[in-house]
Coordinates of C-alpha atoms in Angstrom, one line a residue:
X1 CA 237.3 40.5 153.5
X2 CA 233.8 40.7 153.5
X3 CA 232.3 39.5 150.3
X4 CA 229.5 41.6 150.0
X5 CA 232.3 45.0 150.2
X6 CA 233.6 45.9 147.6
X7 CA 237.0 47.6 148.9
X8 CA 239.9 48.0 147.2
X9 CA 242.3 45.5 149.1
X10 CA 245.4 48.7 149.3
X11 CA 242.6 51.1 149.8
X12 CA 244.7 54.5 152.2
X13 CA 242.1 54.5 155.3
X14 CA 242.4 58.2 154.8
X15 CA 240.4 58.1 151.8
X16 CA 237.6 57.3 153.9
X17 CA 237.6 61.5 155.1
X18 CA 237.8 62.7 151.3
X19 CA 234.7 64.3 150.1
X20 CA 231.9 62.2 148.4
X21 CA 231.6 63.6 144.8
X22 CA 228.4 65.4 143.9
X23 CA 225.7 63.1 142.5
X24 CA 222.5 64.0 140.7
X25 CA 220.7 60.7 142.1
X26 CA 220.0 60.7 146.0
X27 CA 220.6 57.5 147.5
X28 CA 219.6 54.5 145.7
X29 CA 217.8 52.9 148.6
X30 CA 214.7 55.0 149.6
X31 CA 213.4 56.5 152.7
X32 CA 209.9 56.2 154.0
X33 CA 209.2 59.1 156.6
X34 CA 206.3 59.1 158.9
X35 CA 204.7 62.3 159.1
X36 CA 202.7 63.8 162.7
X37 CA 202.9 66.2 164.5
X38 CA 206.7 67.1 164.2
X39 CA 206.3 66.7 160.4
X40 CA 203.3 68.0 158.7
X41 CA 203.6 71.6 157.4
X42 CA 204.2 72.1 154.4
X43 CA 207.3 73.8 155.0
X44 CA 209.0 71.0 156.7
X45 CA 207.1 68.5 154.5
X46 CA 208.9 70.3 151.3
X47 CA 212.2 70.1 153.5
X48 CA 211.9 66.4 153.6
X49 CA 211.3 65.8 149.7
X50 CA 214.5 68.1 149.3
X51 CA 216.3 65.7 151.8
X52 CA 215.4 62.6 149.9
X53 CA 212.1 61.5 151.4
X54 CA 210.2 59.1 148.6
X55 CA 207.1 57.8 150.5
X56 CA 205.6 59.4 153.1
X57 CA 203.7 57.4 155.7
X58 CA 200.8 57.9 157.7
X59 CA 200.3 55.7 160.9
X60 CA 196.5 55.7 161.9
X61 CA 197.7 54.9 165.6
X62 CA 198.0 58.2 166.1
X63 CA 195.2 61.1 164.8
X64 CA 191.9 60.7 163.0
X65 CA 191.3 61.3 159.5
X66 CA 190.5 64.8 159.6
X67 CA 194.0 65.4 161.4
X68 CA 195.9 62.9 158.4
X69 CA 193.5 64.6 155.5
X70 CA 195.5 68.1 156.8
X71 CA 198.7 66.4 156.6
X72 CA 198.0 64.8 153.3
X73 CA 196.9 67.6 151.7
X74 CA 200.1 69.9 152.6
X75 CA 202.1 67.2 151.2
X76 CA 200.2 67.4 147.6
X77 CA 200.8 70.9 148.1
X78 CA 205.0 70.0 148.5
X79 CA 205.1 67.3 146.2
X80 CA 203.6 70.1 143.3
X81 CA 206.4 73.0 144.8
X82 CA 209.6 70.5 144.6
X83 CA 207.8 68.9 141.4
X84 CA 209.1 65.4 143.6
X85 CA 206.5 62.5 143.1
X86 CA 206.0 61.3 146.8
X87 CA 204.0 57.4 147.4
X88 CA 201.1 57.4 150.1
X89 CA 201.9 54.7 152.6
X90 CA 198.6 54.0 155.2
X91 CA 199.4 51.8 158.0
X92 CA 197.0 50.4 159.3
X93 CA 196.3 49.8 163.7
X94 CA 195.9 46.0 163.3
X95 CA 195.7 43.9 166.8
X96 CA 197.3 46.4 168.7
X97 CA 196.8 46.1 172.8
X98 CA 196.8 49.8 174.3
X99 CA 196.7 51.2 177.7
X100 CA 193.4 53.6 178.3
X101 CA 194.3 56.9 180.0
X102 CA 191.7 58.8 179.8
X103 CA 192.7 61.7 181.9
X104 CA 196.3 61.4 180.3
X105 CA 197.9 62.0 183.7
X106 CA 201.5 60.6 184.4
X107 CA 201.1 56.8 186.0
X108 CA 203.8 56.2 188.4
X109 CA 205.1 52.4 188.9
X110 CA 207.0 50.9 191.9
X111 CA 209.6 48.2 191.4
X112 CA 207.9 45.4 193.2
X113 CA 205.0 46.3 193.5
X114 CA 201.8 45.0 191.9
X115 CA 199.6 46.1 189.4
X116 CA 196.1 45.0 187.2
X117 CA 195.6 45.3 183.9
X118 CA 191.8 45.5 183.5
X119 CA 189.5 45.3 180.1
X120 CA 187.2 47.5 181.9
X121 CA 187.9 50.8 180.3
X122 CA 185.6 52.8 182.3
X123 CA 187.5 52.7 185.3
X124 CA 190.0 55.2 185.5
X125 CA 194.1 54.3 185.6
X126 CA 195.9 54.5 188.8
X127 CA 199.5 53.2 190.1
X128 CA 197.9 49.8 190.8
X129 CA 195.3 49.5 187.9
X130 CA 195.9 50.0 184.4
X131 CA 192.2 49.4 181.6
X132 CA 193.5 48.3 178.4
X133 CA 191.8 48.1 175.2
X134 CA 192.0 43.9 175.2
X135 CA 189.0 41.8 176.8
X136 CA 191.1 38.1 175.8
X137 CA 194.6 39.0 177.7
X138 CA 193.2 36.5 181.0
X139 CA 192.9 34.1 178.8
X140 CA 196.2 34.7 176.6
X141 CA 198.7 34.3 179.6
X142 CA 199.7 32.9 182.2
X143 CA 201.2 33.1 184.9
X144 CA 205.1 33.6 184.1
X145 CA 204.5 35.4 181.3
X146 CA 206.6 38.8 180.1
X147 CA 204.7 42.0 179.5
X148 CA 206.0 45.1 178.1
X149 CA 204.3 48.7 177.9
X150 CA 206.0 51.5 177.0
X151 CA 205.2 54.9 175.0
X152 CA 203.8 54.6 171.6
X153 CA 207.3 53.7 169.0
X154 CA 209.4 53.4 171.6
X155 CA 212.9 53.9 171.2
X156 CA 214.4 52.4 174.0
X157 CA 216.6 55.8 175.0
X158 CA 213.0 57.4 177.5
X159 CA 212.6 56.3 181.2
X160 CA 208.9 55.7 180.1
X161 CA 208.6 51.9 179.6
X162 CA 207.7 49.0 182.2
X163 CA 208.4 45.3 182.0
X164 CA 206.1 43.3 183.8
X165 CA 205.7 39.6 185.0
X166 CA 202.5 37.9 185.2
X167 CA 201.6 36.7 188.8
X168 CA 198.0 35.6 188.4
X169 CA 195.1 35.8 186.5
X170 CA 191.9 36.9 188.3
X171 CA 188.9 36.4 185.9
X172 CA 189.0 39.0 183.0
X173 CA 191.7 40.6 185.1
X174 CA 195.8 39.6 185.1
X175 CA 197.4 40.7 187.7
X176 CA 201.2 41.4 187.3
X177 CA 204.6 42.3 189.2
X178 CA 206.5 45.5 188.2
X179 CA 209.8 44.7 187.4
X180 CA 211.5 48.4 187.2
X181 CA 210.4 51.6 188.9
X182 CA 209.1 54.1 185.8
X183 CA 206.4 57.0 185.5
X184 CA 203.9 56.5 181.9
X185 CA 203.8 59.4 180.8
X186 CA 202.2 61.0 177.2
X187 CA 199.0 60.6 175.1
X188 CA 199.3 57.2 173.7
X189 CA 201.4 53.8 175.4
X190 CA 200.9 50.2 173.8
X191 CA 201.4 47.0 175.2
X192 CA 203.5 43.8 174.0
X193 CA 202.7 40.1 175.1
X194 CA 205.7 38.7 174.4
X195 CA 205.3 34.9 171.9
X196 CA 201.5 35.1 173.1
X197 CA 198.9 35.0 170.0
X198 CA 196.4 37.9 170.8
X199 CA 192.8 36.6 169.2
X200 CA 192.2 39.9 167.5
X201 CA 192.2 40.3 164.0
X202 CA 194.5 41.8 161.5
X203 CA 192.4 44.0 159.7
X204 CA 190.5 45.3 162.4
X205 CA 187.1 47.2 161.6
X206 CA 188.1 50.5 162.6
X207 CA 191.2 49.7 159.8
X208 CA 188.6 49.2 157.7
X209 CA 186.7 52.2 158.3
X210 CA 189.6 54.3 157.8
X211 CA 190.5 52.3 154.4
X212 CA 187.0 53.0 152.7
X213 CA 187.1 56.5 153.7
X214 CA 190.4 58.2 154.2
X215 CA 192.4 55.6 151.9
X216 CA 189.8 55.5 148.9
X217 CA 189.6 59.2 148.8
X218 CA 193.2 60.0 148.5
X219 CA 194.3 56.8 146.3
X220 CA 196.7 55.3 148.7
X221 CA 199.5 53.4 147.0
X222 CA 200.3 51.1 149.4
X223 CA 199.0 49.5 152.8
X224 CA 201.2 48.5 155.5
X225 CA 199.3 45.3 157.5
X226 CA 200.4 45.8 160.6
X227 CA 200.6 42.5 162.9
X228 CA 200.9 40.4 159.6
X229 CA 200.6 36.9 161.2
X230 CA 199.2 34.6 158.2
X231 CA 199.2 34.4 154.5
X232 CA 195.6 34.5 155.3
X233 CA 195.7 38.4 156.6
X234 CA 197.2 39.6 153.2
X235 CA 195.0 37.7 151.1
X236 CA 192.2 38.8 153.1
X237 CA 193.2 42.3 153.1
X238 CA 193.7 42.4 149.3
X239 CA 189.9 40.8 148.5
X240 CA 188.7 44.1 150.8
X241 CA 190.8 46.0 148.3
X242 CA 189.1 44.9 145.5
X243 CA 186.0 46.0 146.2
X244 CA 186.8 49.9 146.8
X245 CA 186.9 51.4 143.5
X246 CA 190.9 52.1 142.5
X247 CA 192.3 50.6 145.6
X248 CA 192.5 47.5 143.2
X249 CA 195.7 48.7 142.2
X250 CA 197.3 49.5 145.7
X251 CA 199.9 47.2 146.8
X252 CA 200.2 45.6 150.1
X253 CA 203.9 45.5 152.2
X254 CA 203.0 43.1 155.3
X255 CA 204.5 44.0 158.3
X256 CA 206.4 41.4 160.5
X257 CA 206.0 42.4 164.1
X258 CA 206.5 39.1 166.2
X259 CA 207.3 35.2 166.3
X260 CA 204.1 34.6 164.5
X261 CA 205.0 36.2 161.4
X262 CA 208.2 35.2 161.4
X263 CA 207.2 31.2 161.6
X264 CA 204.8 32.0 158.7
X265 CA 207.2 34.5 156.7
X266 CA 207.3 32.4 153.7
X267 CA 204.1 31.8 152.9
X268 CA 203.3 35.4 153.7
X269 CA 206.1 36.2 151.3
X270 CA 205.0 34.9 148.7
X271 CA 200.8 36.4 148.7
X272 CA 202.8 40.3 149.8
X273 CA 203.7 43.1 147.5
X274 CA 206.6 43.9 149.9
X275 CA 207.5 43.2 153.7
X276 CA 208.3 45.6 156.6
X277 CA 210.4 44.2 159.2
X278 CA 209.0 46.1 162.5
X279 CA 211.9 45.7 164.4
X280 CA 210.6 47.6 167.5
X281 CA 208.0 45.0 168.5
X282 CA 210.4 41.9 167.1
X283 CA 212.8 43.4 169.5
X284 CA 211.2 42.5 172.3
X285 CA 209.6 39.5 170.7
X286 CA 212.9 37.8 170.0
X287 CA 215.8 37.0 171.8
X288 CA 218.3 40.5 171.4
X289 CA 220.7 38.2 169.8
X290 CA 218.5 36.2 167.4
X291 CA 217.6 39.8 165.9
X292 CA 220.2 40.1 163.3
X293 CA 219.5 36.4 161.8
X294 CA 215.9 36.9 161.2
X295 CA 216.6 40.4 159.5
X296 CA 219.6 39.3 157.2
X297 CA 217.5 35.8 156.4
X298 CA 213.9 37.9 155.9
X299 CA 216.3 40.8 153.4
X300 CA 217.6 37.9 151.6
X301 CA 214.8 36.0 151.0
X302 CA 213.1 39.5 149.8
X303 CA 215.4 40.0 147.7
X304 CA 215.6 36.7 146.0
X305 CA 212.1 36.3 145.6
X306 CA 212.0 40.5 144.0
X307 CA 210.1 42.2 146.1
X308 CA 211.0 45.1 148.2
X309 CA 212.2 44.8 152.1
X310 CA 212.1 47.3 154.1
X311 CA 213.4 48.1 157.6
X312 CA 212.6 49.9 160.3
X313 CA 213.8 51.6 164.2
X314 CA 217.2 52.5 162.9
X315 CA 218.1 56.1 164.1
X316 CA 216.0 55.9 167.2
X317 CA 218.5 58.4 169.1
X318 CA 217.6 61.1 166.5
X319 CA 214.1 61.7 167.9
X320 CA 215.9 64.0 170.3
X321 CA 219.5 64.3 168.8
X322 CA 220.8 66.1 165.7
X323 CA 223.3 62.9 164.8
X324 CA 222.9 59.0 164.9
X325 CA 225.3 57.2 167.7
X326 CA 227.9 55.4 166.4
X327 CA 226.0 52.3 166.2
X328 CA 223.0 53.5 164.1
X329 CA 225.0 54.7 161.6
X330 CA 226.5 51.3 161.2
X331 CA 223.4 49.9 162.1
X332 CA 221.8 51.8 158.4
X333 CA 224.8 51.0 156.9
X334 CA 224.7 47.0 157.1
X335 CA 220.5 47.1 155.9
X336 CA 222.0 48.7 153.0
X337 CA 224.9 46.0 153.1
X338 CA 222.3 43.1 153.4
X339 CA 220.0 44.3 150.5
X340 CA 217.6 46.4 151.9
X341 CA 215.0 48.5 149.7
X342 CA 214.2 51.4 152.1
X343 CA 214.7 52.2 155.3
X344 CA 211.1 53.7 157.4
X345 CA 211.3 56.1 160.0
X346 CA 209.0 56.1 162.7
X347 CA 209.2 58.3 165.7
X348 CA 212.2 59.7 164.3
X349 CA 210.1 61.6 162.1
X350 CA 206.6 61.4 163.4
X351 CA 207.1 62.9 166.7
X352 CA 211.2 63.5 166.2
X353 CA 212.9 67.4 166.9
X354 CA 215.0 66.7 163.3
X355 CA 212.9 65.1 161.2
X356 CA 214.7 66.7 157.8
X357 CA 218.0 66.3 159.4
X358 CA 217.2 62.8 159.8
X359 CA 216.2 61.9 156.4
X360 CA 218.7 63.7 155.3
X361 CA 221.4 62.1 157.5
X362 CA 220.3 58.8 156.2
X363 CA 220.5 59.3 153.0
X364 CA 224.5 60.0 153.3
X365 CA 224.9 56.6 155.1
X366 CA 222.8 54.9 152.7
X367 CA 224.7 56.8 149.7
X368 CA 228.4 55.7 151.7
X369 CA 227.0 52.2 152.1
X370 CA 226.1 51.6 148.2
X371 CA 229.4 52.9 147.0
X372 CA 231.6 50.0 148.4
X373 CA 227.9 47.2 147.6
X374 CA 229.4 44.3 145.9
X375 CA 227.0 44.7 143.1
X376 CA 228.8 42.0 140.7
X377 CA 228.8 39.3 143.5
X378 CA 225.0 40.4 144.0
X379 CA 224.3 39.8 140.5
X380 CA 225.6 36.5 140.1
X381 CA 224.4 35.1 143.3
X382 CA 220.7 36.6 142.0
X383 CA 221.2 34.7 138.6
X384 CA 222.4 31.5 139.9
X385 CA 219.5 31.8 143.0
X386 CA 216.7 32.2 140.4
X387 CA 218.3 29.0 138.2
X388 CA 216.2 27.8 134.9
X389 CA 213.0 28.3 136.2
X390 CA 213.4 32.6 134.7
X391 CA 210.3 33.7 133.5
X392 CA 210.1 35.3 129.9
X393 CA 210.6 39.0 131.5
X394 CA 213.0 37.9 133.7
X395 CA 215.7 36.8 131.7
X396 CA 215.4 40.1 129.5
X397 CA 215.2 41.9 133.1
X398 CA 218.4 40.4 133.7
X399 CA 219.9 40.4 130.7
X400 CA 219.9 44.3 131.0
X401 CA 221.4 44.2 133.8
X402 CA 224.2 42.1 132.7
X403 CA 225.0 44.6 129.5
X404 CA 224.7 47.7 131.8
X405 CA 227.8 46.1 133.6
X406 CA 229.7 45.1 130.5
X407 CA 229.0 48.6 128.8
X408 CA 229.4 50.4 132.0
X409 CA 226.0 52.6 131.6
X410 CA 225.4 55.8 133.0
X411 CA 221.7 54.3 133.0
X412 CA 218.9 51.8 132.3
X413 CA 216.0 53.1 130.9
X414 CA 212.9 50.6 131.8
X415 CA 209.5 51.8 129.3
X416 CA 206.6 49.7 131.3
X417 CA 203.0 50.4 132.3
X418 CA 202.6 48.0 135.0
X419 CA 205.7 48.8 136.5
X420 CA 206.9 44.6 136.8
X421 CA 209.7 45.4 134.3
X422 CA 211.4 47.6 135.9
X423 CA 211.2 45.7 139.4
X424 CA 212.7 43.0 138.0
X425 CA 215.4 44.7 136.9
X426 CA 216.3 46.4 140.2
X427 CA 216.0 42.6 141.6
X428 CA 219.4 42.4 140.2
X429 CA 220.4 45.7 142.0
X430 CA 222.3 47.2 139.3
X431 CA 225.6 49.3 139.8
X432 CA 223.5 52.0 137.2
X433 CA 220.3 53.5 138.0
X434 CA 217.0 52.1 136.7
X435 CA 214.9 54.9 135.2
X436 CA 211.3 53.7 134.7
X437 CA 209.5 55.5 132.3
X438 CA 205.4 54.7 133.2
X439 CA 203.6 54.7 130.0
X440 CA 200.1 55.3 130.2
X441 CA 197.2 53.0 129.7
X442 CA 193.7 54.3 129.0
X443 CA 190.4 52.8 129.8
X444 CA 187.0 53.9 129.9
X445 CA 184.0 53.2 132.0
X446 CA 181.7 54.4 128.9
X447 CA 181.3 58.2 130.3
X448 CA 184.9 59.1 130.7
X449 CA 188.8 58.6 129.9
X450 CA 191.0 58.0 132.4
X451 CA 194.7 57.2 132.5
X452 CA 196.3 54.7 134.9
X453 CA 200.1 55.1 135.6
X454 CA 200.7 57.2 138.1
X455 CA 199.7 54.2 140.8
X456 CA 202.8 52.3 138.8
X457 CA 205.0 54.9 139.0
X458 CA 204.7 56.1 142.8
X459 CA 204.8 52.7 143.7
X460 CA 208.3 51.9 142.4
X461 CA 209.5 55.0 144.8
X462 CA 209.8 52.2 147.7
X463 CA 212.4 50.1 145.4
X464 CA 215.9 50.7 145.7
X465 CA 217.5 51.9 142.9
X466 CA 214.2 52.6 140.6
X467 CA 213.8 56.1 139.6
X468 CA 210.2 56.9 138.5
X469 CA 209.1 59.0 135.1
X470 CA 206.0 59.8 133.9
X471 CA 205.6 59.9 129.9
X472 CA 203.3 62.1 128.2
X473 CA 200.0 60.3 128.5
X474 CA 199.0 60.9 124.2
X475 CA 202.3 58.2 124.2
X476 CA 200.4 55.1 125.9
X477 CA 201.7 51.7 125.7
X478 CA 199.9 50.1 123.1
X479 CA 201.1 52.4 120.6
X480 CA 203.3 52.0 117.5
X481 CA 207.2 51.7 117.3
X482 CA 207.8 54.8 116.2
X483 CA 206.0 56.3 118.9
X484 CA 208.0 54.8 121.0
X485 CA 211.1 55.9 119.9
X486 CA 209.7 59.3 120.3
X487 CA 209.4 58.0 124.1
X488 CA 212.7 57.5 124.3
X489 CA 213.7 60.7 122.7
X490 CA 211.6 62.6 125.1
X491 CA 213.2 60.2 128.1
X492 CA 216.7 61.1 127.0
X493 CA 216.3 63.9 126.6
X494 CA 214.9 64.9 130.1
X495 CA 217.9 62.9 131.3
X496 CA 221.0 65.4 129.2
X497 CA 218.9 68.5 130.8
X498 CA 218.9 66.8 134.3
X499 CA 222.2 65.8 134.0
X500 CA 222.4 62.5 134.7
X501 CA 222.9 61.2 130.9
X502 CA 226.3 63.3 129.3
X503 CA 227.5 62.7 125.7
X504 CA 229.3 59.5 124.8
X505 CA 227.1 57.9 128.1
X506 CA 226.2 54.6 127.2
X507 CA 222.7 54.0 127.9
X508 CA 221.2 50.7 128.2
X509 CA 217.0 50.7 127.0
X510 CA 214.8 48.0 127.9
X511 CA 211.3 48.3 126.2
X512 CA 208.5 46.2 124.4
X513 CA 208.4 46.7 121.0
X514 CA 204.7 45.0 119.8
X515 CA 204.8 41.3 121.4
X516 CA 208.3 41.1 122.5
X517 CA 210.4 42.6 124.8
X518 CA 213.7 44.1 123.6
X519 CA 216.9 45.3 124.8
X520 CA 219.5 47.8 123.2
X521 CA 222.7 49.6 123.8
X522 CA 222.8 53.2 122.9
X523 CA 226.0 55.1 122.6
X524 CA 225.0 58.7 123.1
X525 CA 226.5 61.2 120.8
X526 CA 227.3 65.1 121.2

């Protein structure tokens, strides 16, 4: 039997059909959703925080900042009607190579027939001709080379993509052989050099444009670097950070898009707040078959070094359909298997006919999937991965963990203000929800108050199994002990009127108590 299920070995097969019981908490591992133009009233917006969405994404490929400000602003207006905090994803252009069709009418291509991609965007794109937004590509390929182009997150189910083979480069012009017979059609189509490094950088300055305008304005929580390639790109992109007021604080998820990320993933690893795997452009990057390997070695490692994967392209079919083929729903199923934090839709969402009914669909596998997660195997291979070399908060972290398994806890309740407390317990995936209760810090820039916390607290909305609270900000974390226990009054408290803390619950509470960090059982009485 596979070792990381955890089925009963005389489980009835019929069981499988009996109703899942009623749970306050949605499913552990979170959903990112990104939201266009099939996705961005506030209507639909509310819809998706009802049907578990946690961070909602907003993919500068598409729209200016004037078109994302309206979005943004209708989910504020959501996120204060469902009372639901909601993180801020940006993700960023990056490197990418795009086909310029500037009258936007359909292109058709001829199997075997012949056609030039040109840097010259003035001219205008025929069957034969096709100006892209790259002046390097002559000098990137050769002849041999694979080239794919199809519509902007393509899911592989429209008639709307071309392969292409590289027959000769002509100057600054490559001239290629159409492999299939297909008509581009629709506002935006990108192009993929397959195992060919495109001289562009990651952080491109229309990225940063949009980063000290649109992103310091609105706070965003997290940046997703597309076209991560190097350690280089994320500590480059977090020194730009730095320098734009509170974006300090915002936490960078590097996205690994093709073989060059993946031969540098562990360096990049290690300098990133959290990785992406972009399976639709590793898709056709790798080898079909080698797909699996790199995204069950890139979770684990994740996972083992405590910060949050996250996958992507996994219910590709429901852009157009109400329910997931048969696949897909295993498909979600085995990222949640493998350790996966969240799971990011992308044209499902963004451009998608369902987009609630696809968050919400999901959510269900995801909630299926973490009921039969092998959580005790999980936790010992963690502990015996991570060895001696704990630090200090880590072997409290885990030490929590281990007593909400021995006590069987209804929950954990993490107090931190940075928020690294409570992501290292939900390292250890525990069987019992971590509720991470932000306490405040104050600081002052000699005019004003202000409180940090809320950056923390959306944040952990990306990490599977971390449930985010904020405390009242006169309770801030330097403060005395018996404030704190009001804290965790006030915590447990909001958790019996929720629900999801009943009398005789055992509750497991890790919190720091002046220097030291402390961890105690509570047995919850009427």
């Amino acid at each position: 039997m596979n070792p990381h299920l955890n089925l009963e070995e005389n489980m009835r097969l019929a069981s499988v059909l009996e109703p899942s019981k009623p749970s306050f908490f949605p499913a552990r591992t979170k959903i990112v959703g990104t939201l266009g133009p099939q996705s961005r009233t506030v209507e639909i917006i509310t819809n998706c925080l009802k049907a578990g969405m946690s961070v909602a994404q907003f993919d500068f490929s598409w729209g200016d900042t004037e078109y994302h400000q309206e979005t943004l602003d209708n989910l504020k207006a959501a996120v204060k009607s469902t009372k639901k905090l909601c993180g801020v994803m940006l993700d960023t252009v990056g490197p990418e190579l795009q086909v310029i069709n500037k009258t936007e009418r359909p292109i058709s291509l001829q199997e075997d027939s012949f056609v030039v991609l040109t840097p010259d965007q003035d001219k205008e794109a025929t069957s034969s001709l096709l100006p892209i937004n790259f002046t390097g590509l002559s000098s990137a390929v050769k002849k041999g080379d694979t080239i794919f182009i199809g519509q902007y997150l393509f899911t592989g189910s429209e008639t709307t993509s071309v392969w292409l083979e590289v027959t000769e480069v002509n100057g600054e012009d490559v001239v290629c052989l159409v492999k299939n017979s297909t008509t581009l059609s629709g506002p935006l189509y990108t192009l993929h050099v397959s195992q060919i490094h495109i001289d562009l950088p990651t952080l491109t300055d229309k990225d940063k444009e949009v980063i000290s305008t649109w992103g310091v304005r609105n706070n965003i929580d997290i940046l997703s670097l597309s076209y991560t390639r190097h350690a280089e790109d994320v500590r480059h992109a977090r020194e730009f950070l730095s320098k734009l007021g509170d974006l300090y604080q915002t936490q960078i998820f590097a996205k690994i898009e093709n073989v060059e990320g993946l031969t540098h993933f562990d360096e990049i690893l290690e300098e990133a707040d959290g990785i992406i795997l972009s399976r639709g452009n590793l898709g056709i990057d790798l080898p079909p078959e080698k797909v699996f390997m790199f995204q069950k070695t890139a979770v684990f490692k994740c996972n083992m070094a405590g910060k949050p994967a996250v996958v992507t392209r996994v219910v590709d079919s429901m852009t157009e359909n109400l329910r997931p083929t048969r696949a897909e729903a295993t498909d979600v199923a085995n990222a949640v298997l493998d350790g996966s934090d969240a799971i990011l839709l992308g044209a499902e969402t963004l451009r998608g006919l369902y987009p609630v009914e696809t968050i919400s669909t999901v959510g269900k596998i995801c909630a299926e999937a973490e009921k039969v997660f092998n959580y005790d195997l999980y936790y010992k291979r963690t502990v015996k991965y991570a060895g001696d070399e704990m630090s200090h908060l880590e072997s409290i972290t885990s030490t929590a963990v281990r007593a909400a398994i021995k006590v069987k806890a209804s929950v954990i309740l993490c107090f931190t203000s940075t928020g690294r407390a409570a992501r290292l317990i939900a390292k250890y995936k525990p069987i019992t929800p971590v509720i991470s209760v932000v306490i405040p810090r104050v600081k002052t820039d000699q005019l004003r108050w202000t409180f940090t916390g809320a950056f923390e607290a959306r944040q952990s909305l990306i990490v599977r199994g971390v449930f985010p609270m904020l405390a009242d900000p006169r309770h801030q974390a330097e403060s005395t002990n018996a404030t704190n226990e009001s804290v965790l009054k006030v915590a447990l408290d909001r958790g019996k009127a929720a629900g999801f803390i009943k009398p005789h619950d055992r509750v497991v509470v890790c919190q720091k108590l002046g220097d030291s960090y402390v961890v105690k059982i509570l047995e919850l009485e009427d």
